[in-house]
C-alpha cells in the first residue's frame, strides 16, 4: 500500500488542497499556491499529492477544469468562453488537454446529444463525467 | 409493506468529533452509543425520521489492514457522502460553519433546480445539505 507511507495529517492537508483546487479551479493557480493550502513545500506537496491521488496537482487541476468545461459545453457555452471560464488562458493547450482526456475535440463534444445528463444532480454527474486518466506508476 | 431504508453507515475517525458535527451542528438525535473492544458505534438519526445512521470507526470489527485502508480513503475525502434536507438551509449552514467544519460550497442555487451547500464532516466525508422543495 503506497498510501500507508503518508501520515493521516498529511492526507488531511492533501484533501484540503484538493478541495481548494476543486473550488478555485478557475483562478490562476500555481504549485506554490496549492502547496500553501497543504502547508507543504511545493516539492513535497507534488510528491505527496501524487502518492495520495495518483496524479500530480497540476494534472488534477486540469482534469477538474476539463470536467467543468464539459458541463459548460453541455449547457451550450462556446468553446472559447468555456476555455476562459475554467481558467485556461491558451485555447491551444486547453483543446489538446480536452482531446487527450475526453477523446474528442471540445466542439465535437459540444455538438453531442447531452439530454441523458439533465436528470442527474451535478455532484453525481461531476463524478460520472469526470475524465479519467490512467494512474501514474509511483 | 414496501421496502424502506432502515440503517446506513458512515465511517468516522473520531466518534466525539463526529457527534460535534452530526448531533450538535446538524441537530441529529443520538439513539444508541455502544462501545466494544475499544471502539464505538454511535447511532444517530433525524428526529421524526425512522432512518438510522451508524457512525462507526474504520478499525472497529475489522483487521488493521482493512481499517488502515478505509481510514485512508475517508481522510482523503473520496470514500462516501450523505445528502441531508432541511427547511432552513441558511440557518443550518451558519450553524455548521460556526462548528468549524470545512466549507466546500456555500448555499447555492444549482442549475438542476435545488439550493444546497457542501461541507466536510470532521473525518473528511462529503456532506451536502439541500433546501426542502418549497
Tab-separated table of C-alpha atoms in Angstrom:
chain	number	residue	atom	x	y	z
A	1	UNK	CA	0.000	0.000	0.000
A	2	UNK	CA	1.627	3.213	-1.141
A	3	UNK	CA	-0.801	5.370	0.866
A	4	UNK	CA	0.367	3.965	4.190
A	5	UNK	CA	3.604	5.912	3.800
A	6	UNK	CA	1.664	9.156	4.198
A	7	UNK	CA	0.573	10.204	7.655
A	8	UNK	CA	-3.111	10.875	8.318
A	9	UNK	CA	-2.305	14.542	8.969
A	10	UNK	CA	-0.677	14.697	5.529
A	11	UNK	CA	-3.741	13.091	3.936
A	12	UNK	CA	-5.919	15.700	5.671
A	13	UNK	CA	-3.769	18.531	4.325
A	14	UNK	CA	-3.788	17.000	0.857
A	15	UNK	CA	-7.572	16.700	0.958
A	16	UNK	CA	-7.813	20.400	1.853
A	17	UNK	CA	-5.581	21.244	-1.077
A	18	UNK	CA	-7.667	19.065	-3.394
A	19	UNK	CA	-10.871	20.753	-2.172
A	20	UNK	CA	-9.164	24.088	-2.773
A	21	UNK	CA	-8.378	23.075	-6.364
A	22	UNK	CA	-11.967	21.864	-6.862
A	23	UNK	CA	-13.223	25.235	-5.648
A	24	UNK	CA	-10.695	27.613	-7.173
A	25	UNK	CA	-10.108	25.829	-10.489
A	26	UNK	CA	-10.907	28.995	-12.450
A	27	UNK	CA	-8.211	31.066	-10.722
A	28	UNK	CA	-4.650	31.135	-11.988
A	29	UNK	CA	-3.333	28.522	-9.567
A	30	UNK	CA	0.313	27.596	-9.452
A	31	UNK	CA	2.003	24.868	-7.450
A	32	UNK	CA	3.118	27.247	-4.685
A	33	UNK	CA	-0.452	28.466	-4.126
A	34	UNK	CA	-1.731	24.888	-3.982
A	35	UNK	CA	1.132	23.771	-1.719
A	36	UNK	CA	0.420	26.620	0.692
A	37	UNK	CA	-3.093	25.292	1.387
A	38	UNK	CA	-1.497	21.989	2.380
A	39	UNK	CA	1.192	23.749	4.437
A	40	UNK	CA	3.888	21.901	2.488
A	41	UNK	CA	6.837	22.839	0.329
A	42	UNK	CA	5.979	22.656	-3.389
A	43	UNK	CA	8.234	19.644	-3.993
A	44	UNK	CA	6.952	17.689	-1.003
A	45	UNK	CA	3.376	18.658	-1.894
A	46	UNK	CA	3.626	17.468	-5.511
A	47	UNK	CA	5.150	14.171	-4.476
A	48	UNK	CA	2.643	13.534	-1.674
A	49	UNK	CA	-0.377	14.585	-3.731
A	50	UNK	CA	0.593	12.179	-6.479
A	51	UNK	CA	1.050	9.434	-3.937
A	52	UNK	CA	-2.389	10.060	-2.429
A	53	UNK	CA	-4.412	10.723	-5.571
A	54	UNK	CA	-2.491	9.087	-8.400
A	55	UNK	CA	-1.859	12.240	-10.400
A	56	UNK	CA	0.140	15.428	-9.952
A	57	UNK	CA	-1.603	18.540	-8.570
A	58	UNK	CA	-1.364	20.296	-11.922
A	59	UNK	CA	-2.754	17.300	-13.740
A	60	UNK	CA	-5.606	17.128	-11.204
A	61	UNK	CA	-6.308	20.833	-11.733
A	62	UNK	CA	-6.514	20.308	-15.496
A	63	UNK	CA	-8.772	17.267	-15.038
A	64	UNK	CA	-11.079	19.387	-12.882
A	65	UNK	CA	-11.037	22.211	-15.444
A	66	UNK	CA	-11.905	19.859	-18.292
A	67	UNK	CA	-14.712	18.339	-16.217
A	68	UNK	CA	-16.162	21.830	-15.630
A	69	UNK	CA	-15.631	22.744	-19.278
A	70	UNK	CA	-17.638	19.673	-20.278
A	71	UNK	CA	-20.506	20.930	-18.094
A	72	UNK	CA	-20.346	24.401	-19.689
A	73	UNK	CA	-20.235	22.900	-23.186
A	74	UNK	CA	-23.256	20.718	-22.395
A	75	UNK	CA	-25.077	23.924	-21.459
A	76	UNK	CA	-24.216	25.350	-24.879
A	77	UNK	CA	-21.359	27.710	-23.983
A	78	UNK	CA	-18.927	28.428	-26.815
A	79	UNK	CA	-15.581	26.622	-26.764
A	80	UNK	CA	-13.528	29.780	-26.262
A	81	UNK	CA	-15.806	31.016	-23.456
A	82	UNK	CA	-15.646	27.612	-21.752
A	83	UNK	CA	-11.870	27.683	-22.004
A	84	UNK	CA	-11.690	31.070	-20.286
A	85	UNK	CA	-14.412	30.199	-17.767
A	86	UNK	CA	-12.362	27.320	-16.369
A	87	UNK	CA	-9.201	29.382	-16.029
A	88	UNK	CA	-7.282	28.251	-19.118
A	89	UNK	CA	-5.569	31.090	-20.938
A	90	UNK	CA	-4.436	29.216	-24.024
A	91	UNK	CA	-7.114	27.766	-26.274
A	92	UNK	CA	-4.499	25.525	-27.862
A	93	UNK	CA	-3.394	23.783	-24.696
A	94	UNK	CA	-6.989	23.644	-23.428
A	95	UNK	CA	-8.129	21.902	-26.604
A	96	UNK	CA	-5.274	19.445	-26.657
A	97	UNK	CA	-5.787	18.526	-22.990
A	98	UNK	CA	-9.526	18.208	-23.621
A	99	UNK	CA	-8.902	15.909	-26.535
A	100	UNK	CA	-6.421	13.850	-24.575
A	101	UNK	CA	-8.876	13.327	-21.686
A	102	UNK	CA	-12.225	13.167	-23.456
A	103	UNK	CA	-11.177	11.561	-26.727
A	104	UNK	CA	-12.714	14.236	-28.961
A	105	UNK	CA	-12.378	17.966	-29.537
A	106	UNK	CA	-14.376	20.445	-27.414
A	107	UNK	CA	-16.532	21.352	-30.445
A	108	UNK	CA	-17.292	17.712	-31.169
A	109	UNK	CA	-18.253	17.221	-27.518
A	110	UNK	CA	-20.428	20.349	-27.535
A	111	UNK	CA	-22.322	19.142	-30.598
A	112	UNK	CA	-23.315	15.827	-28.994
A	113	UNK	CA	-26.704	14.983	-27.500
A	114	UNK	CA	-26.455	15.513	-23.712
A	115	UNK	CA	-30.088	15.083	-22.686
A	116	UNK	CA	-29.305	11.987	-20.594
A	117	UNK	CA	-27.471	14.138	-18.037
A	118	UNK	CA	-30.314	16.532	-17.285
A	119	UNK	CA	-31.878	14.427	-14.540
A	120	UNK	CA	-28.673	13.763	-12.613
A	121	UNK	CA	-27.625	16.026	-9.716
A	122	UNK	CA	-24.346	17.690	-10.571
A	123	UNK	CA	-22.428	16.143	-7.672
A	124	UNK	CA	-23.127	12.794	-9.315
A	125	UNK	CA	-22.628	13.929	-12.879
A	126	UNK	CA	-19.376	15.541	-11.747
A	127	UNK	CA	-18.069	12.085	-10.916
A	128	UNK	CA	-19.822	10.403	-13.814
A	129	UNK	CA	-18.399	12.804	-16.361
A	130	UNK	CA	-15.004	13.386	-14.786
A	131	UNK	CA	-12.332	12.398	-17.260
A	132	UNK	CA	-10.216	9.524	-16.000
A	133	UNK	CA	-6.551	9.279	-16.619
A	134	UNK	CA	-4.592	6.102	-16.059
A	135	UNK	CA	-2.721	6.217	-12.758
A	136	UNK	CA	0.896	7.153	-12.974
A	137	UNK	CA	3.259	4.476	-11.728
A	138	UNK	CA	4.909	5.672	-8.497
B	1	UNK	CA	-45.160	-3.254	3.138
B	2	UNK	CA	-42.785	-1.822	0.570
B	3	UNK	CA	-39.065	-1.905	1.229
B	4	UNK	CA	-37.670	1.095	3.101
B	5	UNK	CA	-34.198	2.085	4.251
B	6	UNK	CA	-33.650	1.341	7.950
B	7	UNK	CA	-29.980	1.907	8.694
B	8	UNK	CA	-26.913	3.109	6.877
B	9	UNK	CA	-23.305	3.603	7.994
B	10	UNK	CA	-20.812	6.452	7.923
B	11	UNK	CA	-17.197	5.780	8.868
B	12	UNK	CA	-15.649	8.404	11.144
B	13	UNK	CA	-12.181	8.600	12.649
B	14	UNK	CA	-13.309	10.084	15.976
B	15	UNK	CA	-16.798	9.490	17.446
B	16	UNK	CA	-16.690	12.590	19.671
B	17	UNK	CA	-15.713	14.869	16.804
B	18	UNK	CA	-18.430	13.208	14.714
B	19	UNK	CA	-21.015	13.957	17.437
B	20	UNK	CA	-19.924	17.587	17.436
B	21	UNK	CA	-20.871	17.648	13.774
B	22	UNK	CA	-23.835	15.297	13.329
B	23	UNK	CA	-25.532	15.937	16.691
B	24	UNK	CA	-24.502	19.462	17.710
B	25	UNK	CA	-24.264	21.179	14.321
B	26	UNK	CA	-26.753	19.219	12.180
B	27	UNK	CA	-29.179	18.513	15.021
B	28	UNK	CA	-29.493	14.726	14.700
B	29	UNK	CA	-30.562	12.794	17.811
B	30	UNK	CA	-28.403	10.078	19.384
B	31	UNK	CA	-30.307	6.790	19.507
B	32	UNK	CA	-27.607	4.436	20.717
B	33	UNK	CA	-23.981	4.609	21.765
B	34	UNK	CA	-22.287	1.230	22.017
B	35	UNK	CA	-18.668	0.582	22.985
B	36	UNK	CA	-16.881	-2.669	22.340
B	37	UNK	CA	-13.221	-3.682	22.192
B	38	UNK	CA	-12.146	-0.040	22.351
B	39	UNK	CA	-14.365	1.134	19.507
B	40	UNK	CA	-17.699	2.937	19.434
B	41	UNK	CA	-20.790	2.632	17.302
B	42	UNK	CA	-22.964	5.728	17.691
B	43	UNK	CA	-26.414	5.568	16.128
B	44	UNK	CA	-27.925	8.902	15.156
B	45	UNK	CA	-30.949	9.935	13.147
B	46	UNK	CA	-33.132	12.851	12.221
B	47	UNK	CA	-35.875	13.457	14.811
B	48	UNK	CA	-39.111	12.120	13.385
B	49	UNK	CA	-37.460	10.077	10.637
B	50	UNK	CA	-37.193	6.339	11.068
B	51	UNK	CA	-33.805	6.010	9.385
B	52	UNK	CA	-30.672	5.444	11.443
B	53	UNK	CA	-27.113	6.322	10.644
B	54	UNK	CA	-24.416	4.393	12.478
B	55	UNK	CA	-21.232	6.388	12.956
B	56	UNK	CA	-18.502	3.799	13.317
B	57	UNK	CA	-14.732	3.694	13.267
B	58	UNK	CA	-12.879	2.118	10.346
B	59	UNK	CA	-10.926	-0.262	12.577
B	60	UNK	CA	-13.931	-1.407	14.632
B	61	UNK	CA	-14.522	-5.101	13.974
B	62	UNK	CA	-12.020	-5.140	11.127
B	63	UNK	CA	-8.394	-6.097	10.681
B	64	UNK	CA	-5.670	-3.467	10.950
B	65	UNK	CA	-5.096	-3.606	7.181
B	66	UNK	CA	-8.768	-3.095	6.353
B	67	UNK	CA	-9.105	-0.317	8.930
B	68	UNK	CA	-5.995	1.457	7.645
B	69	UNK	CA	-7.208	1.358	4.054
B	70	UNK	CA	-10.696	2.592	4.932
B	71	UNK	CA	-9.374	5.357	7.180
B	72	UNK	CA	-7.028	6.470	4.430
B	73	UNK	CA	-9.880	6.650	1.901
B	74	UNK	CA	-12.115	8.540	4.327
B	75	UNK	CA	-9.338	11.001	5.178
B	76	UNK	CA	-8.584	11.627	1.507
B	77	UNK	CA	-12.241	12.581	1.106
B	78	UNK	CA	-13.044	10.049	-1.582
B	79	UNK	CA	-14.963	7.368	0.279
B	80	UNK	CA	-18.593	8.243	0.982
B	81	UNK	CA	-21.144	11.019	1.016
B	82	UNK	CA	-24.503	11.879	2.546
B	83	UNK	CA	-27.137	14.374	1.443
B	84	UNK	CA	-29.462	15.894	4.067
B	85	UNK	CA	-32.527	18.055	3.571
B	86	UNK	CA	-33.772	20.948	5.705
B	87	UNK	CA	-36.455	23.656	5.775
B	88	UNK	CA	-33.918	26.307	6.732
B	89	UNK	CA	-30.752	25.799	4.736
B	90	UNK	CA	-29.170	29.130	5.602
B	91	UNK	CA	-29.551	28.691	9.374
B	92	UNK	CA	-28.250	25.129	9.175
B	93	UNK	CA	-25.313	26.235	7.071
B	94	UNK	CA	-24.399	29.004	9.549
B	95	UNK	CA	-24.504	26.512	12.405
B	96	UNK	CA	-22.309	24.033	10.534
B	97	UNK	CA	-19.908	26.780	9.569
B	98	UNK	CA	-19.711	28.011	13.175
B	99	UNK	CA	-18.831	24.468	14.272
B	100	UNK	CA	-15.590	24.839	12.307
B	101	UNK	CA	-16.484	22.415	9.506
B	102	UNK	CA	-14.571	22.778	6.247
B	103	UNK	CA	-16.803	24.518	3.728
B	104	UNK	CA	-16.737	23.282	0.139
B	105	UNK	CA	-19.611	25.328	-1.233
B	106	UNK	CA	-21.836	27.991	0.328
B	107	UNK	CA	-25.627	27.692	-0.185
B	108	UNK	CA	-26.014	27.908	-3.954
B	109	UNK	CA	-28.903	27.707	-6.391
B	110	UNK	CA	-27.823	24.781	-8.528
B	111	UNK	CA	-28.577	24.632	-12.232
B	112	UNK	CA	-30.536	21.385	-11.742
B	113	UNK	CA	-33.055	23.145	-9.524
B	114	UNK	CA	-32.091	22.627	-5.886
B	115	UNK	CA	-30.442	25.015	-3.471
B	116	UNK	CA	-27.714	23.337	-1.460
B	117	UNK	CA	-24.330	23.637	0.204
B	118	UNK	CA	-21.425	21.234	0.638
B	119	UNK	CA	-19.172	20.700	3.642
B	120	UNK	CA	-16.893	18.038	5.071
B	121	UNK	CA	-17.558	16.259	8.333
B	122	UNK	CA	-14.584	16.198	10.741
B	123	UNK	CA	-13.353	12.936	9.192
B	124	UNK	CA	-13.399	14.163	5.612
B	125	UNK	CA	-16.710	12.726	4.422
B	126	UNK	CA	-18.640	14.845	1.936
B	127	UNK	CA	-21.927	16.134	3.308
B	128	UNK	CA	-24.366	18.102	1.177
B	129	UNK	CA	-27.365	19.832	2.703
B	130	UNK	CA	-30.209	20.868	0.462
B	131	UNK	CA	-33.228	23.068	0.992
B	132	UNK	CA	-36.592	21.300	1.042
B	133	UNK	CA	-38.716	21.982	-2.005
B	134	UNK	CA	-40.922	24.995	-1.263
